[in-house]
Amino acid sequence: MRKKVIAGNWKMFKTQAESEGFLKGFLPALEETPSGREVILCVPFTDLNVLSRNLHGSRVQLGAQNVHWEESGAYTGEISAEMLTEIGVRYVIIGHSERRQYFGETDATVNLRLKAAQKHGLTPILCVGETKQQRDTGETEALISMQLDKDLVGIDQNHLIIAYEPIWAIGTGDTCETKEANRVIGLIRSQLKNPDVPIQYGGSVKPNNIDEIMAQPEIDGALVGGASLEADSFARIVNYQN
């Protein structure tokens, strides 16, 4: 049975004080969350240490938003996998569309980061997805297939999560129709060697649509952006009804 994984991506939000305030409202809401659900918070680098201390003994796992492919070196502004695992990080987002769009991330560098993460025991959350223009011109399937072909070379699919994030739905309030998201995620699964890889949907996931999203048979979870910034909102998503 495939694992259900709900991950919050805080992006570049929250100071350490704000992150502690979030946890005070969020953690009590997880007391009755079904035990089979993996809950992850992927937070800015400056928040990792304080969350590591505050999440100890809780059922929430800690995730980072990026990792470099080298173990050390002259890479100003980057973070190595060993630096992350030292403070209790277990997951890391790799290849998010914002990294690809704004910071020159390519499928080649995504692959290198995936390998580095797995080498040091981190479970990567690999993001794939198409732009509005690519969808409108019928390129969705070919593009995602190409991303997977390049990104997953030499990757252990037993320690992997994939997030399908249609770029046109991220932060726009425009959610991909659940049946269409389910269809694309089914296509992604058909291309994997391991059909039990958890595959999340991401893109304007909110408390009012999470139940419908998680009712789809191919969707194993959600990668949540803006709605993960408020404790009540993210708690409702984690505690989705099915």
PDB file of C-alpha atoms in Angstrom:
ATOM      1  CA  MET A   1       0.000   0.000   0.000  1.00  0.00           C
ATOM      2  CA  ARG A   2       1.409   3.368  -1.054  1.00  0.00           C
ATOM      3  CA  LYS A   3       2.300   5.877   1.654  1.00  0.00           C
ATOM      4  CA  LYS A   4       0.202   9.043   1.979  1.00  0.00           C
ATOM      5  CA  VAL A   5       2.446  12.111   2.186  1.00  0.00           C
ATOM      6  CA  ILE A   6       1.367  15.685   2.932  1.00  0.00           C
ATOM      7  CA  ALA A   7       4.222  18.200   2.709  1.00  0.00           C
ATOM      8  CA  GLY A   8       4.180  21.934   3.317  1.00  0.00           C
ATOM      9  CA  ASN A   9       6.552  24.112   1.283  1.00  0.00           C
ATOM     10  CA  TRP A  10       7.020  27.419   3.097  1.00  0.00           C
ATOM     11  CA  LYS A  11       9.175  28.841   0.285  1.00  0.00           C
ATOM     12  CA  MET A  12      10.787  32.115   1.471  1.00  0.00           C
ATOM     13  CA  PHE A  13       8.419  32.786   4.368  1.00  0.00           C
ATOM     14  CA  LYS A  14       8.655  32.808   8.185  1.00  0.00           C
ATOM     15  CA  THR A  15      11.344  33.910  10.578  1.00  0.00           C
ATOM     16  CA  GLN A  16      12.396  31.551  13.371  1.00  0.00           C
ATOM     17  CA  ALA A  17      10.005  33.269  15.795  1.00  0.00           C
ATOM     18  CA  GLU A  18       7.153  32.956  13.303  1.00  0.00           C
ATOM     19  CA  SER A  19       7.906  29.279  12.739  1.00  0.00           C
ATOM     20  CA  GLU A  20       7.736  28.587  16.472  1.00  0.00           C
ATOM     21  CA  GLY A  21       4.411  30.404  16.643  1.00  0.00           C
ATOM     22  CA  PHE A  22       3.115  28.258  13.783  1.00  0.00           C
ATOM     23  CA  LEU A  23       4.013  25.034  15.588  1.00  0.00           C
ATOM     24  CA  LYS A  24       2.125  26.076  18.726  1.00  0.00           C
ATOM     25  CA  GLY A  25      -1.074  26.173  16.707  1.00  0.00           C
ATOM     26  CA  PHE A  26      -0.289  23.280  14.378  1.00  0.00           C
ATOM     27  CA  LEU A  27       1.076  20.406  16.451  1.00  0.00           C
ATOM     28  CA  PRO A  28      -1.942  20.045  18.788  1.00  0.00           C
ATOM     29  CA  ALA A  29      -4.158  19.569  15.719  1.00  0.00           C
ATOM     30  CA  LEU A  30      -2.285  16.380  14.776  1.00  0.00           C
ATOM     31  CA  GLU A  31      -3.251  14.362  17.849  1.00  0.00           C
ATOM     32  CA  GLU A  32      -5.916  12.449  15.917  1.00  0.00           C
ATOM     33  CA  THR A  33      -4.252  12.443  12.490  1.00  0.00           C
ATOM     34  CA  PRO A  34      -4.239   8.874  11.112  1.00  0.00           C
ATOM     35  CA  SER A  35      -0.897   7.216  11.790  1.00  0.00           C
ATOM     36  CA  GLY A  36      -0.385   6.191   8.166  1.00  0.00           C
ATOM     37  CA  ARG A  37       0.021   9.773   6.966  1.00  0.00           C
ATOM     38  CA  GLU A  38       3.516  11.227   6.648  1.00  0.00           C
ATOM     39  CA  VAL A  39       3.537  14.937   7.483  1.00  0.00           C
ATOM     40  CA  ILE A  40       6.519  17.039   6.355  1.00  0.00           C
ATOM     41  CA  LEU A  41       7.428  20.709   6.721  1.00  0.00           C
ATOM     42  CA  CYS A  42       9.919  21.957   4.104  1.00  0.00           C
ATOM     43  CA  VAL A  43      11.157  25.271   5.458  1.00  0.00           C
ATOM     44  CA  PRO A  44      13.811  27.941   4.755  1.00  0.00           C
ATOM     45  CA  PHE A  45      17.355  27.058   5.810  1.00  0.00           C
ATOM     46  CA  THR A  46      17.294  29.516   8.729  1.00  0.00           C
ATOM     47  CA  ASP A  47      14.243  27.761  10.219  1.00  0.00           C
ATOM     48  CA  LEU A  48      15.603  24.214  10.029  1.00  0.00           C
ATOM     49  CA  ASN A  49      17.491  24.184  13.311  1.00  0.00           C
ATOM     50  CA  VAL A  50      14.694  25.645  15.432  1.00  0.00           C
ATOM     51  CA  LEU A  51      12.132  23.309  13.859  1.00  0.00           C
ATOM     52  CA  SER A  52      14.432  20.333  14.364  1.00  0.00           C
ATOM     53  CA  ARG A  53      14.438  21.051  18.098  1.00  0.00           C
ATOM     54  CA  ASN A  54      10.708  21.711  18.312  1.00  0.00           C
ATOM     55  CA  LEU A  55       9.629  18.756  16.167  1.00  0.00           C
ATOM     56  CA  HIS A  56      11.667  16.218  18.107  1.00  0.00           C
ATOM     57  CA  GLY A  57       9.314  13.513  19.315  1.00  0.00           C
ATOM     58  CA  SER A  58       6.424  14.789  17.171  1.00  0.00           C
ATOM     59  CA  ARG A  59       5.021  13.057  14.134  1.00  0.00           C
ATOM     60  CA  VAL A  60       6.120  15.835  11.770  1.00  0.00           C
ATOM     61  CA  GLN A  61       9.235  15.236   9.668  1.00  0.00           C
ATOM     62  CA  LEU A  62      11.617  18.003   8.647  1.00  0.00           C
ATOM     63  CA  GLY A  63      12.386  18.867   5.048  1.00  0.00           C
ATOM     64  CA  ALA A  64      14.628  21.368   3.241  1.00  0.00           C
ATOM     65  CA  GLN A  65      13.910  23.150  -0.028  1.00  0.00           C
ATOM     66  CA  ASN A  66      17.168  22.463  -1.863  1.00  0.00           C
ATOM     67  CA  VAL A  67      20.512  20.662  -1.576  1.00  0.00           C
ATOM     68  CA  HIS A  68      23.780  20.923  -3.492  1.00  0.00           C
ATOM     69  CA  TRP A  69      25.293  17.955  -5.310  1.00  0.00           C
ATOM     70  CA  GLU A  70      28.789  18.324  -3.842  1.00  0.00           C
ATOM     71  CA  GLU A  71      29.666  17.414  -0.274  1.00  0.00           C
ATOM     72  CA  SER A  72      31.701  20.600   0.245  1.00  0.00           C
ATOM     73  CA  GLY A  73      33.480  23.258  -1.771  1.00  0.00           C
ATOM     74  CA  ALA A  74      33.456  26.784  -3.105  1.00  0.00           C
ATOM     75  CA  TYR A  75      29.698  27.020  -3.695  1.00  0.00           C
ATOM     76  CA  THR A  76      28.657  30.246  -2.009  1.00  0.00           C
ATOM     77  CA  GLY A  77      25.052  30.206  -0.880  1.00  0.00           C
ATOM     78  CA  GLU A  78      24.611  26.445  -1.195  1.00  0.00           C
ATOM     79  CA  ILE A  79      23.976  23.718   1.420  1.00  0.00           C
ATOM     80  CA  SER A  80      25.272  20.144   1.393  1.00  0.00           C
ATOM     81  CA  ALA A  81      23.318  17.007   2.234  1.00  0.00           C
ATOM     82  CA  GLU A  82      25.530  16.315   5.246  1.00  0.00           C
ATOM     83  CA  MET A  83      24.764  19.776   6.661  1.00  0.00           C
ATOM     84  CA  LEU A  84      21.063  18.942   6.419  1.00  0.00           C
ATOM     85  CA  THR A  85      21.171  15.459   7.915  1.00  0.00           C
ATOM     86  CA  GLU A  86      23.293  16.717  10.819  1.00  0.00           C
ATOM     87  CA  ILE A  87      20.329  18.731  12.117  1.00  0.00           C
ATOM     88  CA  GLY A  88      17.693  16.069  11.543  1.00  0.00           C
ATOM     89  CA  VAL A  89      16.441  16.853   8.035  1.00  0.00           C
ATOM     90  CA  ARG A  90      14.964  13.762   6.351  1.00  0.00           C
ATOM     91  CA  TYR A  91      13.404  15.121   3.163  1.00  0.00           C
ATOM     92  CA  VAL A  92      14.362  17.692   0.530  1.00  0.00           C
ATOM     93  CA  ILE A  93      12.462  19.287  -2.353  1.00  0.00           C
ATOM     94  CA  ILE A  94      14.416  19.085  -5.609  1.00  0.00           C
ATOM     95  CA  GLY A  95      13.602  20.594  -9.006  1.00  0.00           C
ATOM     96  CA  HIS A  96      10.733  22.843  -7.928  1.00  0.00           C
ATOM     97  CA  SER A  97       9.520  24.943 -10.847  1.00  0.00           C
ATOM     98  CA  GLU A  98      10.641  28.127  -9.103  1.00  0.00           C
ATOM     99  CA  ARG A  99      14.180  26.735  -8.907  1.00  0.00           C
ATOM    100  CA  ARG A 100      14.024  25.808 -12.587  1.00  0.00           C
ATOM    101  CA  GLN A 101      12.500  29.138 -13.638  1.00  0.00           C
ATOM    102  CA  TYR A 102      14.416  31.645 -11.505  1.00  0.00           C
ATOM    103  CA  PHE A 103      17.704  29.952 -10.629  1.00  0.00           C
ATOM    104  CA  GLY A 104      18.752  28.076 -13.740  1.00  0.00           C
ATOM    105  CA  GLU A 105      17.978  24.572 -12.482  1.00  0.00           C
ATOM    106  CA  THR A 106      18.153  21.987 -15.269  1.00  0.00           C
ATOM    107  CA  ASP A 107      17.298  18.315 -15.482  1.00  0.00           C
ATOM    108  CA  ALA A 108      21.040  17.602 -15.308  1.00  0.00           C
ATOM    109  CA  THR A 109      21.488  19.506 -12.029  1.00  0.00           C
ATOM    110  CA  VAL A 110      18.244  18.041 -10.669  1.00  0.00           C
ATOM    111  CA  ASN A 111      19.661  14.574 -11.270  1.00  0.00           C
ATOM    112  CA  LEU A 112      22.911  15.464  -9.482  1.00  0.00           C
ATOM    113  CA  ARG A 113      21.009  16.840  -6.491  1.00  0.00           C
ATOM    114  CA  LEU A 114      18.795  13.743  -6.327  1.00  0.00           C
ATOM    115  CA  LYS A 115      21.858  11.497  -6.251  1.00  0.00           C
ATOM    116  CA  ALA A 116      23.534  13.577  -3.529  1.00  0.00           C
ATOM    117  CA  ALA A 117      20.385  13.546  -1.405  1.00  0.00           C
ATOM    118  CA  GLN A 118      19.966   9.794  -1.604  1.00  0.00           C
ATOM    119  CA  LYS A 119      23.665   9.143  -0.995  1.00  0.00           C
ATOM    120  CA  HIS A 120      23.318  10.789   2.415  1.00  0.00           C
ATOM    121  CA  GLY A 121      19.991   9.230   3.364  1.00  0.00           C
ATOM    122  CA  LEU A 122      17.677  12.092   2.428  1.00  0.00           C
ATOM    123  CA  THR A 123      14.439  11.245   0.639  1.00  0.00           C
ATOM    124  CA  PRO A 124      13.981  13.677  -2.267  1.00  0.00           C
ATOM    125  CA  ILE A 125      10.648  15.131  -3.332  1.00  0.00           C
ATOM    126  CA  LEU A 126      11.140  15.518  -7.094  1.00  0.00           C
ATOM    127  CA  CYS A 127       8.930  18.146  -8.735  1.00  0.00           C
ATOM    128  CA  VAL A 128       7.810  17.858 -12.359  1.00  0.00           C
ATOM    129  CA  GLY A 129       5.173  19.766 -14.306  1.00  0.00           C
ATOM    130  CA  GLU A 130       4.281  21.837 -17.341  1.00  0.00           C
ATOM    131  CA  THR A 131       3.673  25.531 -18.040  1.00  0.00           C
ATOM    132  CA  LYS A 132       0.363  26.917 -19.305  1.00  0.00           C
ATOM    133  CA  GLN A 133       1.832  27.320 -22.789  1.00  0.00           C
ATOM    134  CA  GLN A 134       3.073  23.732 -22.818  1.00  0.00           C
ATOM    135  CA  ARG A 135      -0.331  22.465 -21.733  1.00  0.00           C
ATOM    136  CA  ASP A 136      -2.161  24.578 -24.309  1.00  0.00           C
ATOM    137  CA  THR A 137       0.046  23.197 -27.102  1.00  0.00           C
ATOM    138  CA  GLY A 138      -0.468  19.586 -26.020  1.00  0.00           C
ATOM    139  CA  GLU A 139       3.048  19.019 -24.707  1.00  0.00           C
ATOM    140  CA  THR A 140       2.172  17.977 -21.158  1.00  0.00           C
ATOM    141  CA  GLU A 141       2.725  14.236 -21.528  1.00  0.00           C
ATOM    142  CA  ALA A 142       5.908  14.506 -23.629  1.00  0.00           C
ATOM    143  CA  LEU A 143       7.446  17.132 -21.355  1.00  0.00           C
ATOM    144  CA  ILE A 144       6.837  15.244 -18.121  1.00  0.00           C
ATOM    145  CA  SER A 145       8.052  12.016 -19.705  1.00  0.00           C
ATOM    146  CA  MET A 146      11.254  13.781 -20.754  1.00  0.00           C
ATOM    147  CA  GLN A 147      11.735  15.269 -17.282  1.00  0.00           C
ATOM    148  CA  LEU A 148      11.395  11.841 -15.666  1.00  0.00           C
ATOM    149  CA  ASP A 149      13.746  10.214 -18.180  1.00  0.00           C
ATOM    150  CA  LYS A 150      16.490  12.742 -17.437  1.00  0.00           C
ATOM    151  CA  ASP A 151      15.895  13.334 -13.739  1.00  0.00           C
ATOM    152  CA  LEU A 152      15.692   9.695 -12.634  1.00  0.00           C
ATOM    153  CA  VAL A 153      18.872   8.307 -14.230  1.00  0.00           C
ATOM    154  CA  GLY A 154      20.631   6.272 -11.537  1.00  0.00           C
ATOM    155  CA  ILE A 155      18.038   7.136  -8.854  1.00  0.00           C
ATOM    156  CA  ASP A 156      16.770   4.625  -6.281  1.00  0.00           C
ATOM    157  CA  GLN A 157      12.993   4.673  -6.666  1.00  0.00           C
ATOM    158  CA  ASN A 158      12.540   2.936  -3.304  1.00  0.00           C
ATOM    159  CA  HIS A 159      13.542   6.177  -1.560  1.00  0.00           C
ATOM    160  CA  LEU A 160      11.734   8.793  -3.615  1.00  0.00           C
ATOM    161  CA  ILE A 161       8.620  10.969  -3.680  1.00  0.00           C
ATOM    162  CA  ILE A 162       7.396  12.700  -6.830  1.00  0.00           C
ATOM    163  CA  ALA A 163       5.238  15.819  -6.887  1.00  0.00           C
ATOM    164  CA  TYR A 164       3.259  16.669 -10.021  1.00  0.00           C
ATOM    165  CA  GLU A 165       2.938  20.448 -10.030  1.00  0.00           C
ATOM    166  CA  PRO A 166       1.329  22.012 -13.089  1.00  0.00           C
ATOM    167  CA  ILE A 167       3.234  25.301 -13.094  1.00  0.00           C
ATOM    168  CA  TRP A 168       0.186  27.253 -14.252  1.00  0.00           C
ATOM    169  CA  ALA A 169      -1.631  26.253 -11.036  1.00  0.00           C
ATOM    170  CA  ILE A 170       1.094  27.208  -8.532  1.00  0.00           C
ATOM    171  CA  GLY A 171       0.104  30.228  -6.464  1.00  0.00           C
ATOM    172  CA  THR A 172      -2.549  31.251  -8.986  1.00  0.00           C
ATOM    173  CA  GLY A 173      -5.621  29.877  -7.252  1.00  0.00           C
ATOM    174  CA  ASP A 174      -6.268  27.915 -10.452  1.00  0.00           C
ATOM    175  CA  THR A 175      -6.262  24.253  -9.455  1.00  0.00           C
ATOM    176  CA  CYS A 176      -5.906  21.509 -12.023  1.00  0.00           C
ATOM    177  CA  GLU A 177      -9.151  19.531 -12.218  1.00  0.00           C
ATOM    178  CA  THR A 178      -8.805  16.563  -9.917  1.00  0.00           C
ATOM    179  CA  LYS A 179      -9.586  13.982 -12.595  1.00  0.00           C
ATOM    180  CA  GLU A 180      -6.965  15.513 -14.872  1.00  0.00           C
ATOM    181  CA  ALA A 181      -4.393  15.593 -12.071  1.00  0.00           C
ATOM    182  CA  ASN A 182      -5.234  11.950 -11.385  1.00  0.00           C
ATOM    183  CA  ARG A 183      -4.762  11.115 -15.084  1.00  0.00           C
ATOM    184  CA  VAL A 184      -1.333  12.768 -15.326  1.00  0.00           C
ATOM    185  CA  ILE A 185      -0.177  11.193 -12.070  1.00  0.00           C
ATOM    186  CA  GLY A 186      -1.259   7.817 -13.449  1.00  0.00           C
ATOM    187  CA  LEU A 187       0.923   8.465 -16.508  1.00  0.00           C
ATOM    188  CA  ILE A 188       3.850   9.351 -14.257  1.00  0.00           C
ATOM    189  CA  ARG A 189       3.365   6.122 -12.313  1.00  0.00           C
ATOM    190  CA  SER A 190       3.306   4.078 -15.518  1.00  0.00           C
ATOM    191  CA  GLN A 191       6.782   5.366 -16.342  1.00  0.00           C
ATOM    192  CA  LEU A 192       8.314   4.323 -13.019  1.00  0.00           C
ATOM    193  CA  LYS A 193      10.125   1.083 -12.247  1.00  0.00           C
ATOM    194  CA  ASN A 194       8.582   1.140  -8.773  1.00  0.00           C
ATOM    195  CA  PRO A 195       4.792   1.670  -8.941  1.00  0.00           C
ATOM    196  CA  ASP A 196       4.662   2.254  -5.174  1.00  0.00           C
ATOM    197  CA  VAL A 197       6.509   5.593  -5.306  1.00  0.00           C
ATOM    198  CA  PRO A 198       4.224   8.123  -3.560  1.00  0.00           C
ATOM    199  CA  ILE A 199       3.115  10.757  -6.073  1.00  0.00           C
ATOM    200  CA  GLN A 200       1.732  14.037  -4.760  1.00  0.00           C
ATOM    201  CA  TYR A 201      -0.299  16.743  -6.437  1.00  0.00           C
ATOM    202  CA  GLY A 202       0.760  20.367  -5.947  1.00  0.00           C
ATOM    203  CA  GLY A 203      -0.760  23.599  -7.196  1.00  0.00           C
ATOM    204  CA  SER A 204      -3.226  25.750  -5.232  1.00  0.00           C
ATOM    205  CA  VAL A 205      -4.069  22.958  -2.784  1.00  0.00           C
ATOM    206  CA  LYS A 206      -6.452  24.362  -0.172  1.00  0.00           C
ATOM    207  CA  PRO A 207      -8.616  23.151   2.719  1.00  0.00           C
ATOM    208  CA  ASN A 208     -11.689  23.326   0.485  1.00  0.00           C
ATOM    209  CA  ASN A 209     -10.321  21.054  -2.254  1.00  0.00           C
ATOM    210  CA  ILE A 210      -8.053  18.602  -0.390  1.00  0.00           C
ATOM    211  CA  ASP A 211     -10.796  16.022   0.220  1.00  0.00           C
ATOM    212  CA  GLU A 212     -11.607  15.821  -3.484  1.00  0.00           C
ATOM    213  CA  ILE A 213      -7.918  15.670  -4.416  1.00  0.00           C
ATOM    214  CA  MET A 214      -7.166  12.851  -1.982  1.00  0.00           C
ATOM    215  CA  ALA A 215     -10.216  10.872  -3.146  1.00  0.00           C
ATOM    216  CA  GLN A 216      -8.492  10.264  -6.499  1.00  0.00           C
ATOM    217  CA  PRO A 217      -7.011   6.752  -6.728  1.00  0.00           C
ATOM    218  CA  GLU A 218      -3.622   7.735  -8.188  1.00  0.00           C
ATOM    219  CA  ILE A 219      -2.931  10.709  -5.886  1.00  0.00           C
ATOM    220  CA  ASP A 220      -0.939   9.828  -2.766  1.00  0.00           C
ATOM    221  CA  GLY A 221      -0.626  13.233  -1.152  1.00  0.00           C
ATOM    222  CA  ALA A 222      -0.091  16.935  -1.665  1.00  0.00           C
ATOM    223  CA  LEU A 223       2.767  19.410  -1.821  1.00  0.00           C
ATOM    224  CA  VAL A 224       1.195  22.519  -0.329  1.00  0.00           C
ATOM    225  CA  GLY A 225       2.462  26.083  -0.771  1.00  0.00           C
ATOM    226  CA  GLY A 226       0.538  29.092   0.533  1.00  0.00           C
ATOM    227  CA  ALA A 227      -2.027  27.061   2.457  1.00  0.00           C
ATOM    228  CA  SER A 228       0.765  25.517   4.564  1.00  0.00           C
ATOM    229  CA  LEU A 229       1.668  28.901   6.073  1.00  0.00           C
ATOM    230  CA  GLU A 230      -1.339  29.071   8.390  1.00  0.00           C
ATOM    231  CA  ALA A 231      -1.589  26.474  11.144  1.00  0.00           C
ATOM    232  CA  ASP A 232      -5.366  25.973  10.907  1.00  0.00           C
ATOM    233  CA  SER A 233      -5.291  25.761   7.128  1.00  0.00           C
ATOM    234  CA  PHE A 234      -2.478  23.225   6.950  1.00  0.00           C
ATOM    235  CA  ALA A 235      -3.948  21.181   9.797  1.00  0.00           C
ATOM    236  CA  ARG A 236      -7.208  20.834   7.862  1.00  0.00           C
ATOM    237  CA  ILE A 237      -5.247  19.651   4.815  1.00  0.00           C
ATOM    238  CA  VAL A 238      -3.247  17.131   6.841  1.00  0.00           C
ATOM    239  CA  ASN A 239      -6.493  15.920   8.418  1.00  0.00           C
ATOM    240  CA  TYR A 240      -8.271  15.515   5.084  1.00  0.00           C
ATOM    241  CA  GLN A 241     -11.453  13.398   5.055  1.00  0.00           C
ATOM    242  CA  ASN A 242     -11.720  10.368   2.820  1.00  0.00           C
TER     243      ASN A 242
END
